[in-house]
Short mmCIF file of C-alpha atoms in Angstrom, two decimals:
data_model
loop_
_atom_site.label_atom_id
_atom_site.label_comp_id
_atom_site.label_asym_id
_atom_site.label_seq_id
_atom_site.Cartn_x
_atom_site.Cartn_y
_atom_site.Cartn_z
CA MET A 1080 2.26 -12.01 3.55
CA LYS A 1081 -0.65 -13.57 5.46
CA ASP A 1082 -0.44 -11.05 8.31
CA THR A 1083 -0.15 -8.15 5.87
CA LEU A 1084 -3.30 -9.32 4.11
CA LYS A 1085 -5.01 -9.67 7.51
CA PHE A 1086 -4.02 -6.10 8.41
CA PHE A 1087 -5.55 -4.75 5.20
CA GLU A 1088 -8.69 -6.88 5.54
CA ILE A 1089 -9.24 -5.26 8.93
CA SER A 1090 -8.18 -1.70 8.12
CA GLN A 1091 -9.57 -1.51 4.58
CA PRO A 1092 -12.53 -3.84 4.14
CA ALA A 1093 -13.79 -4.24 0.57
CA GLU A 1094 -16.89 -2.08 1.07
CA TYR A 1095 -14.72 0.91 1.97
CA ARG A 1096 -12.40 0.67 -1.05
CA THR A 1097 -12.63 3.64 -3.35
CA HIS A 1098 -10.67 4.97 -6.28
CA LYS A 1099 -9.19 7.67 -4.02
CA LYS A 1100 -8.03 5.09 -1.46
CA PHE A 1101 -6.40 3.13 -4.28
CA PHE A 1102 -4.41 6.18 -5.38
CA THR A 1103 -3.52 6.99 -1.76
CA GLN A 1104 -2.18 3.45 -1.29
CA LEU A 1105 -0.28 3.73 -4.58
CA SER A 1106 1.26 6.98 -3.34
CA CYS A 1107 2.39 5.14 -0.18
CA HIS A 1108 3.99 2.51 -2.41
CA PHE A 1109 5.83 5.23 -4.35
CA GLU A 1110 6.90 6.89 -1.09
CA GLU A 1111 8.47 3.64 0.11
CA PHE A 1112 10.27 3.29 -3.23
CA LEU A 1113 11.54 6.87 -2.83
CA GLU A 1114 12.92 5.90 0.60
CA CYS A 1115 14.71 3.00 -1.12
CA VAL A 1116 16.24 5.35 -3.70
CA GLU A 1117 17.36 7.70 -0.92
CA ALA A 1118 18.72 4.79 1.18
CA ILE A 1119 21.19 3.91 -1.56
CA GLY A 1120 22.38 7.51 -1.65
CA ASN A 1121 20.69 8.61 -4.85
CA LYS A 1122 19.38 12.19 -4.80
CA SER A 1123 18.36 12.53 -8.42
CA VAL A 1124 15.70 14.07 -10.61
CA LEU A 1125 13.84 10.81 -10.03
CA ASN A 1126 13.26 11.93 -6.44
CA GLU A 1127 11.60 15.16 -7.54
CA GLY A 1128 9.39 13.31 -10.01
CA LEU A 1129 8.36 10.76 -7.41
CA GLU A 1130 7.65 13.43 -4.81
CA ALA A 1131 5.42 15.24 -7.32
CA ALA A 1132 3.63 11.99 -8.23
CA ILE A 1133 3.07 11.19 -4.56
CA ASP A 1134 1.57 14.62 -3.89
CA GLU A 1135 -0.64 14.37 -6.95
CA LEU A 1136 -1.91 10.91 -6.06
CA ARG A 1137 -2.78 12.01 -2.53
CA GLY A 1138 -5.62 14.18 -3.60
CA ASN A 1139 -4.75 16.92 -6.01
CA TYR A 1140 -7.05 15.47 -8.66
CA PRO A 1141 -10.72 16.44 -8.88
CA ASP A 1142 -12.99 13.46 -8.08
CA GLU A 1143 -13.97 12.97 -11.71
CA ASP A 1144 -10.29 12.70 -12.72
CA PHE A 1145 -9.71 10.03 -10.05
CA THR A 1146 -12.75 8.14 -11.29
CA ALA A 1147 -11.61 8.31 -14.92
CA ALA A 1148 -8.04 7.30 -14.10
CA TYR A 1149 -9.23 4.43 -11.90
CA SER A 1150 -11.56 3.08 -14.55
CA ASN A 1151 -8.71 3.07 -17.10
CA ILE A 1152 -6.34 0.91 -15.04
CA ASN A 1153 -5.16 -2.17 -16.87
CA ARG A 1154 -5.60 -4.57 -13.97
CA VAL A 1155 -3.82 -7.46 -15.69
CA GLU A 1156 -0.72 -5.33 -16.28
CA LEU A 1157 -0.97 -3.84 -12.79
CA ALA A 1158 -1.18 -7.31 -11.22
CA ASP A 1159 1.81 -8.45 -13.29
CA SER A 1160 3.84 -5.40 -12.27
CA LEU A 1161 3.01 -5.72 -8.57
CA ALA A 1162 3.82 -9.44 -8.55
CA ASP A 1163 7.11 -8.74 -10.35
CA GLN A 1164 7.91 -6.01 -7.81
CA TYR A 1165 7.27 -8.46 -4.97
CA VAL A 1166 9.69 -10.98 -6.50
CA THR A 1167 12.36 -8.38 -7.29
CA LEU A 1168 12.00 -6.93 -3.79
CA ILE A 1169 12.85 -10.32 -2.29
CA GLY A 1170 15.76 -10.73 -4.72
CA THR A 1171 17.10 -7.24 -4.01
CA ALA A 1172 16.96 -7.80 -0.26
CA ARG A 1173 18.79 -11.11 -0.60
CA ALA A 1174 21.43 -9.54 -2.85
CA ALA A 1175 22.01 -6.88 -0.18
CA GLY A 1176 22.29 -9.49 2.56
CA ILE A 1177 19.07 -8.36 4.27
CA ASP A 1178 16.95 -10.91 6.14
CA ILE A 1179 13.74 -9.68 4.54
CA GLU A 1180 11.55 -12.33 6.20
CA THR A 1181 12.52 -11.05 9.64
CA CYS A 1182 12.01 -7.45 8.52
CA ILE A 1183 8.57 -8.20 7.12
CA ALA A 1184 7.58 -10.12 10.26
CA GLU A 1185 8.56 -7.12 12.38
CA VAL A 1186 6.56 -4.69 10.23
CA GLU A 1187 3.56 -7.04 10.22
CA ALA A 1188 3.69 -7.40 14.00
CA SER A 1189 3.87 -3.63 14.38
CA ASN A 1190 0.95 -3.08 12.03
CA LEU A 1191 -1.22 -5.73 13.68
CA SER A 1192 -0.40 -4.43 17.16
CA LYS A 1193 -2.41 -1.32 16.29
CA PHE A 1194 -5.55 -3.43 16.66
CA VAL A 1195 -6.36 -4.51 20.21
CA PHE A 1196 -8.54 -7.31 18.85
CA VAL A 1197 -5.97 -8.82 16.50
CA ASP A 1198 -5.99 -12.26 18.12
CA ALA A 1199 -9.77 -12.46 18.03
CA GLU A 1200 -11.53 -13.82 14.99
CA ILE A 1201 -13.13 -10.59 13.79
CA THR A 1202 -14.43 -10.14 10.29
CA PRO A 1203 -14.47 -6.77 8.53
CA GLU A 1204 -18.27 -6.83 8.77
CA GLN A 1205 -18.01 -6.96 12.57
CA LEU A 1206 -15.87 -3.84 12.69
CA GLY A 1207 -18.82 -1.55 12.13
CA SER A 1208 -18.06 2.15 12.27
CA PHE A 1209 -14.39 1.56 13.16
CA ALA A 1210 -13.64 0.46 9.60
CA GLN A 1211 -15.04 3.70 8.22
CA HIS A 1212 -12.20 5.59 9.89
CA CYS A 1213 -9.41 3.51 8.36
#
């Protein structure tokens, strides 16, 4: 988890977080869940609904709708849900016999390899204009 947090600190520093970026990240989360549903061989109506939600979250709202939706998020419930998803993800992987720690380490290494300066101690403030493009 530490390397994942490091990746996001570099690629999405706090000053560049917006309501639209939140919904884009949420759509990525839904897309990964959709891949999970498809991986177990389920091609249901759920897939169509998730695909529509992903498309909608990626920018089909007018800015004022994004702003209104973002301001109405129940952050306590969202935090609870995301933490529960993290725990159930680990449990699901273990139940399927998947070495999730190794998988996560591989994904983290891949993500961090995208930054040539990953071993250097660089703060988001030092990234300058690079961070604006993430």
